XYZ file of C-alpha atoms in Angstrom:
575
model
C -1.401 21.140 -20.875
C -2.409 22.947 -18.319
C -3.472 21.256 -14.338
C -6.333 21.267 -12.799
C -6.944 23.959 -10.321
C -7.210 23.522 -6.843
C -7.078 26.895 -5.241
C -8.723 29.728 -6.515
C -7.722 33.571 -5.051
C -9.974 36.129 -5.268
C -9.672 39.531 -5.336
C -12.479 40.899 -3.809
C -13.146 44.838 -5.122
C -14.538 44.708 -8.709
C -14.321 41.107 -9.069
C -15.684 38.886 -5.753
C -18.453 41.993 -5.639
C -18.765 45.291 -8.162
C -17.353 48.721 -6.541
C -14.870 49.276 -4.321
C -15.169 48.649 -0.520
C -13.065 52.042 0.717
C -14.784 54.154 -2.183
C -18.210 54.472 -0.577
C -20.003 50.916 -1.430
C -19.784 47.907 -3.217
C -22.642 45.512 -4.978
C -22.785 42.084 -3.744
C -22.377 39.476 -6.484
C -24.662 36.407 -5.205
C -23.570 34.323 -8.231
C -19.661 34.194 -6.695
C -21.031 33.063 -3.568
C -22.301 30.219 -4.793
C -19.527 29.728 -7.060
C -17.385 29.116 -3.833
C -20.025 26.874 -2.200
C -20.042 24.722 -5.555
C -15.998 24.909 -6.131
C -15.599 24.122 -2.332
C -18.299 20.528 -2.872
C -15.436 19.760 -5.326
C -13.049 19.742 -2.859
C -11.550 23.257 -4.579
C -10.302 25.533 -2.081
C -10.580 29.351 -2.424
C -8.518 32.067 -0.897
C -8.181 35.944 -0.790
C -5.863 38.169 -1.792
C -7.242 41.773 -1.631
C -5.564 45.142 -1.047
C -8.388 46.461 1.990
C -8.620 47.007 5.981
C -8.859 43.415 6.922
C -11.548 43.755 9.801
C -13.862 45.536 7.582
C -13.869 42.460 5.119
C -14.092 40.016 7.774
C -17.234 41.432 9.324
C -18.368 41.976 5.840
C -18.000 38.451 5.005
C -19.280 37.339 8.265
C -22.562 38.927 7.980
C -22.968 37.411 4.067
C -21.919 34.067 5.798
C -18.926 33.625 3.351
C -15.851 34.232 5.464
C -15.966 30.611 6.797
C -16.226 29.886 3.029
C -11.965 31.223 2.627
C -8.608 29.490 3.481
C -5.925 31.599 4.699
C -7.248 35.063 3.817
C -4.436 37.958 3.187
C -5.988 41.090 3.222
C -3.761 43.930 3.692
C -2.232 46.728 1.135
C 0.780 45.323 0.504
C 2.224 44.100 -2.948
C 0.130 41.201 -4.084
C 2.920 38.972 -6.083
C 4.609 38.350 -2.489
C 1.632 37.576 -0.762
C 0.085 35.016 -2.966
C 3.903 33.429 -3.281
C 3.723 32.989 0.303
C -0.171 31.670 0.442
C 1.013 29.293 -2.212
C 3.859 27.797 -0.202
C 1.576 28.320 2.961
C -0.709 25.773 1.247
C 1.879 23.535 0.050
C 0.519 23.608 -3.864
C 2.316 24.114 -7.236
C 1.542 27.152 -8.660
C 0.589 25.646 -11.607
C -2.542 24.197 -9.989
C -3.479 27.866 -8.233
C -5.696 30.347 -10.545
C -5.646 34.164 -9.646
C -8.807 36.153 -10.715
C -8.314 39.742 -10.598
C -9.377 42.509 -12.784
C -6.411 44.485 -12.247
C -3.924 43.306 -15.187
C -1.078 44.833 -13.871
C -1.892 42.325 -10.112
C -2.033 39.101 -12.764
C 1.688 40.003 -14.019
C 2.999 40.581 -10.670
C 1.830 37.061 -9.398
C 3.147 35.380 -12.547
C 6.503 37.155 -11.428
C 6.459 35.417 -8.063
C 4.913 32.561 -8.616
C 6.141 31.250 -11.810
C 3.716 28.967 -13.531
C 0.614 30.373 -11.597
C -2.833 30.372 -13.850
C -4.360 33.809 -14.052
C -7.826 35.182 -15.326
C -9.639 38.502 -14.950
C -12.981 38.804 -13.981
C -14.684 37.926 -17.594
C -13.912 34.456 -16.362
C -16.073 34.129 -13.265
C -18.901 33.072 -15.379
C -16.930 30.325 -17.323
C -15.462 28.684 -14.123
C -18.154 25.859 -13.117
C -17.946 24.558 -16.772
C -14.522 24.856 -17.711
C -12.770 21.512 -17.175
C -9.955 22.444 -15.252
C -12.290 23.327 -12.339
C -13.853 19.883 -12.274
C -12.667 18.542 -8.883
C -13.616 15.813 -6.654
C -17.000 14.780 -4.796
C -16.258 16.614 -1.807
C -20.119 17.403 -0.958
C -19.225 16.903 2.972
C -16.622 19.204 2.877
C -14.248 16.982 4.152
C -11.085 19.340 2.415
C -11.991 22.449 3.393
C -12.577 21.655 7.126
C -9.262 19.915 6.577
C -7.890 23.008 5.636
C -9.461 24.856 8.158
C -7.732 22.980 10.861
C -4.636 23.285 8.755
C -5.614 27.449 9.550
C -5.977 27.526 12.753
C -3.056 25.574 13.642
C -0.798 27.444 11.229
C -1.864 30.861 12.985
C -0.735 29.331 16.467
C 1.958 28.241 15.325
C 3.253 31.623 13.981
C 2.347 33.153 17.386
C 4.482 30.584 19.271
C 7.375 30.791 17.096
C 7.367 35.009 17.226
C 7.379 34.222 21.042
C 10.201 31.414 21.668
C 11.999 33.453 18.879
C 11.850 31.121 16.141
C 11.889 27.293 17.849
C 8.356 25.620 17.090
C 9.292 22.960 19.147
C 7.516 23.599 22.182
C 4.092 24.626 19.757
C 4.875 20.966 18.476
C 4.802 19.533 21.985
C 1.656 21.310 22.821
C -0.069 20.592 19.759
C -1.178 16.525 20.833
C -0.232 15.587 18.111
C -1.407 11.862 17.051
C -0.765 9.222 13.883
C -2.747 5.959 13.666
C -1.558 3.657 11.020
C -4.490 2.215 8.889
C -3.184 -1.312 7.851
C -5.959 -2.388 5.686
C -5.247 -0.246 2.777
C -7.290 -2.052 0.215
C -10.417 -0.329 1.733
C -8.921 2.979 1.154
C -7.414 2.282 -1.661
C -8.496 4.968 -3.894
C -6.618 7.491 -1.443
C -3.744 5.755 -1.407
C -3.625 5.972 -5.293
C -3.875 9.664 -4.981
C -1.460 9.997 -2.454
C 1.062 8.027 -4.782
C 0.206 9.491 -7.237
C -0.272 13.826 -6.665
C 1.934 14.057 -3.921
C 5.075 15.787 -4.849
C 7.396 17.786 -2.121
C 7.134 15.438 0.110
C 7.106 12.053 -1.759
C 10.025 10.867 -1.523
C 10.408 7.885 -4.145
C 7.740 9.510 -6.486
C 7.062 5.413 -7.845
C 3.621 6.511 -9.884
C 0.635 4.186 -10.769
C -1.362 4.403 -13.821
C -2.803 7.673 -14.356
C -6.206 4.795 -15.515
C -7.563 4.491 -12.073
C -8.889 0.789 -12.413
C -5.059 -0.082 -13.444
C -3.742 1.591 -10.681
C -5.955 -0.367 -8.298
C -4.829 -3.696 -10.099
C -1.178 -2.888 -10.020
C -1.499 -1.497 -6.241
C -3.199 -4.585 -4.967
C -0.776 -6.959 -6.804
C 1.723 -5.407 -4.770
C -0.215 -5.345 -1.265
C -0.797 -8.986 -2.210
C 3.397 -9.996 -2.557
C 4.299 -12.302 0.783
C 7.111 -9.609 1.894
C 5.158 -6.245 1.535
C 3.792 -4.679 4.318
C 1.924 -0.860 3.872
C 0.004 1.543 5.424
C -2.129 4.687 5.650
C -1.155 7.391 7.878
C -4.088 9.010 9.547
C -2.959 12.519 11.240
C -4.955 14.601 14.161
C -4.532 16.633 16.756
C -5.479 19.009 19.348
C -6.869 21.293 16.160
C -8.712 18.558 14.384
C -8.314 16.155 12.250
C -6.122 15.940 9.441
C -7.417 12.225 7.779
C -5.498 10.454 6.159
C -1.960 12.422 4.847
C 0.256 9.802 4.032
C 1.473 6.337 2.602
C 4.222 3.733 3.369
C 4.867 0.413 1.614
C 7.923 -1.427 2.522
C 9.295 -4.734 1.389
C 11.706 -7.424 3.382
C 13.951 -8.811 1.385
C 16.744 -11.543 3.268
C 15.954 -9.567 6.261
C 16.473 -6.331 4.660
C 13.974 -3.818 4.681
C 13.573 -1.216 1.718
C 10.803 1.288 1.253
C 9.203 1.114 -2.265
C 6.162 3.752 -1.285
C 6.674 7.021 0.970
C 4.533 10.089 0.206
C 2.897 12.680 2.275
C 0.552 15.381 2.043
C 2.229 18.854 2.689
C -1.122 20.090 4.662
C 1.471 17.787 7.490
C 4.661 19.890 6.750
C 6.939 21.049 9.285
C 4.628 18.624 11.836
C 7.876 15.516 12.114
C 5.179 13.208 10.752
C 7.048 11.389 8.207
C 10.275 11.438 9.906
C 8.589 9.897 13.066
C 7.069 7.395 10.798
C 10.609 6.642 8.862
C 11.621 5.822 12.455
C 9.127 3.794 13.915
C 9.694 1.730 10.569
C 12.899 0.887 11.875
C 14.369 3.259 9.402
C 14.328 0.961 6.419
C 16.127 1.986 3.505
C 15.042 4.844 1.393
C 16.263 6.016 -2.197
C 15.169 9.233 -2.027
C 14.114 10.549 -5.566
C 14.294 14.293 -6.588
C 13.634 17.458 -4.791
C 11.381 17.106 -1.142
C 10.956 19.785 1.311
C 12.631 17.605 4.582
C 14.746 14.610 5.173
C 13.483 12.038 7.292
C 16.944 10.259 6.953
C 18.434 12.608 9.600
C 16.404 14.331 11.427
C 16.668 14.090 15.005
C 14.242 11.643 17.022
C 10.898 12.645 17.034
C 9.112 12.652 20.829
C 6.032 14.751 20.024
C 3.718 12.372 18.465
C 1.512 9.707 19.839
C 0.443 7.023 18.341
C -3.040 6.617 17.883
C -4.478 2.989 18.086
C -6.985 0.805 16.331
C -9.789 2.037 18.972
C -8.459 5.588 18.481
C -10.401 6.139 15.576
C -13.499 7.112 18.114
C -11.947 7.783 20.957
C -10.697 11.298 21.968
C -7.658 10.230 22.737
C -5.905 7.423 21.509
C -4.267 5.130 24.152
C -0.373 5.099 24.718
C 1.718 1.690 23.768
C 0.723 -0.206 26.806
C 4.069 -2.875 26.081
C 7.489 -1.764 27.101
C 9.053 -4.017 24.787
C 8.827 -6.868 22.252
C 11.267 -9.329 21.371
C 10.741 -12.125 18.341
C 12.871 -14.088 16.903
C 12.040 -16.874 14.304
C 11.767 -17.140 10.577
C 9.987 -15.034 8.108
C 6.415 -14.933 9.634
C 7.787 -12.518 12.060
C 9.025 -10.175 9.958
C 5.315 -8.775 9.619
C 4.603 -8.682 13.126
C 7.641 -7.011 14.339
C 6.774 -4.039 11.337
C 3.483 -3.746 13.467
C 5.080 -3.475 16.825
C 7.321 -1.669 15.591
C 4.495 1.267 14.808
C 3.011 0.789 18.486
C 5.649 -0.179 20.654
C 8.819 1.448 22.441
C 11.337 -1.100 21.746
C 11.349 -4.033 19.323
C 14.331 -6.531 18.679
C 14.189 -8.689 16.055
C 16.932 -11.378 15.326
C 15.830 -13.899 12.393
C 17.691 -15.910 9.685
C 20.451 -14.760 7.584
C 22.983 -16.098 5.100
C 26.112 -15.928 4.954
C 28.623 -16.692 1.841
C 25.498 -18.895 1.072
C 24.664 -20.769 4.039
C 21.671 -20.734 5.973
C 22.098 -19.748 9.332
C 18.701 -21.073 10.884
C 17.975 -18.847 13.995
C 14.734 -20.142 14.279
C 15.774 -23.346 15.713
C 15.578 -23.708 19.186
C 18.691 -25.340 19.468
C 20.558 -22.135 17.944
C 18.968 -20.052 21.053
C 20.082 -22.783 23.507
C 23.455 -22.325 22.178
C 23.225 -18.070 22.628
C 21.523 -18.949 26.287
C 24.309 -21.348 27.668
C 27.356 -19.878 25.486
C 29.694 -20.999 22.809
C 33.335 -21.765 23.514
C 36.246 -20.558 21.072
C 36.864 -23.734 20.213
C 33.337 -24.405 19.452
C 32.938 -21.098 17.060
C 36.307 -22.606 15.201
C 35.033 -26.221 14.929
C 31.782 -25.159 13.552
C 32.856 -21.840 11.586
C 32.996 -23.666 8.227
C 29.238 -24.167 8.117
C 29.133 -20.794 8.035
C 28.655 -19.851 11.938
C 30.518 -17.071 13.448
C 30.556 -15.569 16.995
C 28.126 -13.079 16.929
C 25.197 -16.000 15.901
C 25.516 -16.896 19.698
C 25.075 -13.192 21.055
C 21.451 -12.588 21.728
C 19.438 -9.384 22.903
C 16.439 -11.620 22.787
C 15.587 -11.246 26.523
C 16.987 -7.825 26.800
C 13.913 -5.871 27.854
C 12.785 -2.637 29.249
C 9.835 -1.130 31.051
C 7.029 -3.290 32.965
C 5.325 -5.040 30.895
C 7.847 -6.536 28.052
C 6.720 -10.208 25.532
C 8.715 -12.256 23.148
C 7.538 -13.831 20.418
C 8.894 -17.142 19.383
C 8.597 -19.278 15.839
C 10.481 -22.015 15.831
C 8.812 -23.884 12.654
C 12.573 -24.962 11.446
C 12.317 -27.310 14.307
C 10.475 -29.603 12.191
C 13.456 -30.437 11.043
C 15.036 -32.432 13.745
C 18.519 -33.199 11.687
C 21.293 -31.715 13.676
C 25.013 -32.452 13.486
C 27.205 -32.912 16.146
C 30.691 -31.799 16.734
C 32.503 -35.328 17.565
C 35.261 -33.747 19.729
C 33.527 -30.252 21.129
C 29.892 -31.531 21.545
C 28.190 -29.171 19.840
C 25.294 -29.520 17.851
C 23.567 -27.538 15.472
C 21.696 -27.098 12.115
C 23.100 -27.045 8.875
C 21.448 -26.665 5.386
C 22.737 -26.678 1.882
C 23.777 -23.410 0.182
C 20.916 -21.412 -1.485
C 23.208 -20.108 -3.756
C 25.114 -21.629 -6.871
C 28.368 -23.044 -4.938
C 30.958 -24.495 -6.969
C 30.562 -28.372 -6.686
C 34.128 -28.391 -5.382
C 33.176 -26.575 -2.378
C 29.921 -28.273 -1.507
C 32.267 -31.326 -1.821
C 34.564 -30.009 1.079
C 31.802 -29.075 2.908
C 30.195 -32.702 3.023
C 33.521 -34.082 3.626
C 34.061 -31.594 6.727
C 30.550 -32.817 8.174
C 31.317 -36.564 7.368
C 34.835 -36.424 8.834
C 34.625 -34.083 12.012
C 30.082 -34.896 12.644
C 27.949 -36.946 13.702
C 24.209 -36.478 12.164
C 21.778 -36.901 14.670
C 18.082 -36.147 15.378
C 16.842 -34.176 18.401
C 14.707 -36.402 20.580
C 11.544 -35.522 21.580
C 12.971 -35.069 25.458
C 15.328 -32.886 23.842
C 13.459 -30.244 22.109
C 11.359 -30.021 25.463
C 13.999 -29.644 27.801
C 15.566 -27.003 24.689
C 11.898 -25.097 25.185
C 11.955 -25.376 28.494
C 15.150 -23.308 29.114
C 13.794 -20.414 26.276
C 10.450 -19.891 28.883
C 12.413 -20.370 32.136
C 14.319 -17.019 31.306
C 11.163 -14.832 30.558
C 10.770 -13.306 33.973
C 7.394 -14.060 35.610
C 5.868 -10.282 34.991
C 6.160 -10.720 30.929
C 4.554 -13.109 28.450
C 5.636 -15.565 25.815
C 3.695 -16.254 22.596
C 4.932 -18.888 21.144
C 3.430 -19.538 16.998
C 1.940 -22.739 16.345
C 2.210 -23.957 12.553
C -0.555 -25.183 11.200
C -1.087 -28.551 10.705
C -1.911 -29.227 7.316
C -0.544 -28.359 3.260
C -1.353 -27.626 0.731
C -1.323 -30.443 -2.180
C -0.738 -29.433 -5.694
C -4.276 -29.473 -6.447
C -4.942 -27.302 -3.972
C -6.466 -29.758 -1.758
C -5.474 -29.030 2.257
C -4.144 -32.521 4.008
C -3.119 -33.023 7.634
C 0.338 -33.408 8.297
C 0.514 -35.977 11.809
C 4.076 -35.030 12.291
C 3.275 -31.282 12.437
C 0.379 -32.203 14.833
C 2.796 -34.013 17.227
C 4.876 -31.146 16.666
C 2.348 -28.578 17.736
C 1.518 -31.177 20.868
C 5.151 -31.520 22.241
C 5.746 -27.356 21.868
C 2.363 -27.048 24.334
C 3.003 -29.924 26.537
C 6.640 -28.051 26.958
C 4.837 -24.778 27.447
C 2.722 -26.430 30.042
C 4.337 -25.950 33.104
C 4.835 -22.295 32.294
C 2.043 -20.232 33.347
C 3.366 -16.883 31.505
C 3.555 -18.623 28.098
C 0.649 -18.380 25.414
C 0.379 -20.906 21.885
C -0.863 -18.875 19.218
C -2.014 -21.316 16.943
C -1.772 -19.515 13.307
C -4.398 -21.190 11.561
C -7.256 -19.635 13.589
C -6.444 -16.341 11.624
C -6.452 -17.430 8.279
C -9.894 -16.937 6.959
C -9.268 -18.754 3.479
C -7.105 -20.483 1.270
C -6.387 -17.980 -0.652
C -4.991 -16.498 2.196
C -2.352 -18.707 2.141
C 0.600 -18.051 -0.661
C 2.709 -21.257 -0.494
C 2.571 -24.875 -0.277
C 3.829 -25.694 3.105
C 1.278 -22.971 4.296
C 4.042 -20.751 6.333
C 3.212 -17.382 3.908
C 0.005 -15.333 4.362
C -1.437 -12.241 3.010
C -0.855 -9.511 4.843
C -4.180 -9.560 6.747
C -3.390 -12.697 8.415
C -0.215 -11.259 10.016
C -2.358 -8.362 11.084
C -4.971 -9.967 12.821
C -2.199 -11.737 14.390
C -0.413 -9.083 15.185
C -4.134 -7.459 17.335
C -4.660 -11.143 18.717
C -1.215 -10.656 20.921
C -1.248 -7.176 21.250
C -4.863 -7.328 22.918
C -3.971 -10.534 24.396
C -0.582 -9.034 26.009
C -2.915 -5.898 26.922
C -5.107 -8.311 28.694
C -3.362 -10.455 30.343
C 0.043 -8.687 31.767
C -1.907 -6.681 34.765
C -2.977 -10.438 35.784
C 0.433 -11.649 35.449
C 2.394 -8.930 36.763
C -0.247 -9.115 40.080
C 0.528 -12.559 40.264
C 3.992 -12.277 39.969
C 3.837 -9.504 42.898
């Protein structure tokens, strides 16, 4: 079955107009004119490939008003089949979705040679075009692909002219080109573009994971995904100093035990050759990837990418999109972090991370205060071997959680697991910290040891409330006076099985000790979650600790403006 067409090249003498240009005069054929207009309101872009002088057609075509009408116009006499090979891959398109109309048979066999899989007709066809299906398009009435294209033009013909002149290295065209990517978060208004991107990208989609060619299931299946607790995604909007490029690409990732895997990354190829999606593979933290089949670059090693800017939220109006004002962000905490550091991780510098894990089975809670006191004041030897059969080892007491860089750095802190005041307590070392079941099937002989380990060599004990504030108290005393804590309140209610939300009073006292710790500490900030959730259906569990995704993002622009705002002030006052 053959594709649909989305380039059309024209020959121009005896098919575009009747005669021959060089032969003493040609007929103008009004009907392919507007042909082009309609194919181009379709979002079907046409082309030229014509043996002539190529300033006589330009100023031709620019007196009929048509030139502007073209992409990438190759007008010489050279051999056509090389030409249109090279316009093709120029264009980024499978030849199977190009159609060359000549009236010169022996031109139509010569682009089949070197473009395999190219769809050719003579000039019989011109009048069949509009109502043949393969030329039905896409409501493109404003244009929006050609002027895409366009921009792809000019910036193509630069970049040839920079490359003949630093004898092959694009690198400094790339520097000069301002070059920006925003990141569009809330996919679900775009949807439909993300769909397409999934789903007719090819050289440079690199899992090629397809929806339903049935658009309505595609939506359904997309925004079941989007919806899933550990999925973040976005939309990759591309400009620069040329124009703008809208939106050329797509990421989904999902966090699975702390382990990030991509499950969507496709690009348009109007982007090639620009670093875009290896500059987005790492500002994702360079999660893993699976690449499937052939793609035209590989984000998995190229070398770092310091050309692009990122565009912000208010960049979408602005000229110029602002520069990550943070020089660094530090969280650490349990799962409802793992959103926000994907976010700062798109518009900051540096972002550490360091959340729960398990090991051989057993929960090691880093989101427990206590576990950061620990990594703050150190861990003896003797310690790590009294406590190494709950599954501890060294390295859960080595933290780069206040290792920061730049001027204006913030941590972000969730320590929810403190709800959970159980501790044990080493009887002969001192030391106390968490310890949870196994999550995983563990022969009853071994859970066994385990509880005879605690009982023999621990005391259990519960963290008193002067405690947990002196624990706090010591996290905010080491974030130096010039850079801001947020630390995330939970909110104080659940949800009951009938979906019914009821206040919890220990997570309100909760919520009251963490701010009467932070008190004393002008540079720290209490987030308090539940301001950003919108609905319940917003919320995805029970114990209401798992949002949709637009929760974390509004979140995520609460601190960020917040930080924006208020680290001038604090940095002044620090001064």
């Amino acid at each position: 079955m053959a594709e649909q067409i989305r380039l059309v090249v024209w020959d121009l003498d005896e098919t575009f107009w009747r005669g021959t240009l060089t032969e003493g005069g040609i007929v103008w054929r009004d009907e392919c004119r507007e042909i082009v207009g309609e194919l181009s309101r379709r979002g079907i872009m046409n082309s030229i490939c014509s043996k002539n002088d190529f300033e006589t057609v330009k100023a031709l075509l620019v007196e009929r008003g048509a030139w502007d009408d073209f992409i990438f116009p190759s007008i010489d006499w050279s051999p056509k089949g090389p030409r249109i090979r090279q316009l093709i891959e120029t264009i980024q398109l499978r030849p199977q979705s190009v159609m060359l109309i000549d009236d010169n048979h022996m031109n139509l066999e010569e682009a089949k040679f070197f473009a395999p899989g190219i769809q050719v007709a003579t000039d019989t066809f011109i009048s069949s075009i509009l109502g043949d299906p393969l030329f039905a398009g896409k409501d493109d009435r404003g244009l929006t692909r050609l002027k895409q294209y366009k921009v792809m033009e000019r910036r193509k013909a630069d970049e040839e002219r920079e490359r003949d002149t630093a004898g092959g290295d694009n690198r400094g065209f790339l520097m000069a080109s301002e070059i920006r990517v925003r990141i569009e978060n809330d996919v679900e208004a775009h949807i439909d573009r993300a769909i397409e991107l999934i789903n007719r990208t090819n050289q440079l989609n690199f899992i090629k994971r397809r929806l339903p060619e049935d658009l309505e299931l595609a939506r359904e299946r997309l925004r079941a995904e989007l919806s899933d607790f550990a999925t973040q995604a976005g939309l990759i909007h591309v400009s620069d100093k040329y124009g703008d490029y809208g939106f050329c690409g797509y990421f989904q990732v999902s966090t699975r035990r702390e382990v990030a895997q991509l499950r969507q990354f496709c690009f348009s190829c109007r982007i090639l050759d620009m670093g875009v999606e290896a500059w987005v593979y790492q500002r994702l933290g360079k999660p893993a990837l699976e690449v499937q089949g052939e793609v035209l670059s590989d984000p998995l090693t190229h070398p770092p990418v310091d050309w692009i800017s990122v565009g912000t939220e208010a960049s979408r109006t602005a000229d110029r999109p602002s520069a990550p004002s943070l020089g660094s962000v530090a969280a650490r905490g349990g799962c409802v972090l793992w959103p926000l550091v994907h976010y700062f991780r798109l518009t900051s510098e540096q972002v550490i991370g360091e959340f729960n894990t398990v090991r051989d089975g057993k929960v090691i809670m880093l989101d427990r205060s206590l576990c950061l006191r620990n990594a703050i004041l150190g861990v003896t030897p003797e310690q790590i071997e009294a406590i190494a059969p709950l599954g501890y080892v060294a390295e859960d007491f080595q933290t780069e959680y206040f290792d920061y860089s730049g001027d204006k750095p913030i941590w972000i802190l969730s320590n929810w697991a403190d709800l959970t005041r159980r501790v044990y307590r080493h009887k002969r070392t001192g030391i106390a910290v968490p310890c949870h079941p196994p999550r995983t099937k563990t022969a009853k002989a071994q859970l066994e040891d385990l509880q005879d380990y605690l009982s023999a060599e621990f005391t259990l004990d519960v963290v008193r409330e002067d405690e947990f504030k002196e624990t706090l108290a010591l996290i905010f005393s080491k974030v130096p006076r010039h850079g801001l804590m947020f630390l995330l309140q939970i909110t104080e209610a659940e949800r009951r099985p009938d979906g019914e939300q009821v206040s919890r009073p220990h997570r309100r006292e909760f919520n009251r000790w963490c701010a009467e710790a932070a008190a004393p500490f002008s540079n720290v900030r209490l987030v308090p979650v539940a301001d950003f959730v919108h609905s319940d259906a917003e919320i995805l569990n029970q114990n209401n600790t798992h949002f949709d995704r637009r929760v974390y993002h509004r979140l995520y622009l609460h601190i960020l403006e917040a930080a924006r705002a208020d680290l001038q002030g604090v940095a002044q006052e620090a001064s």
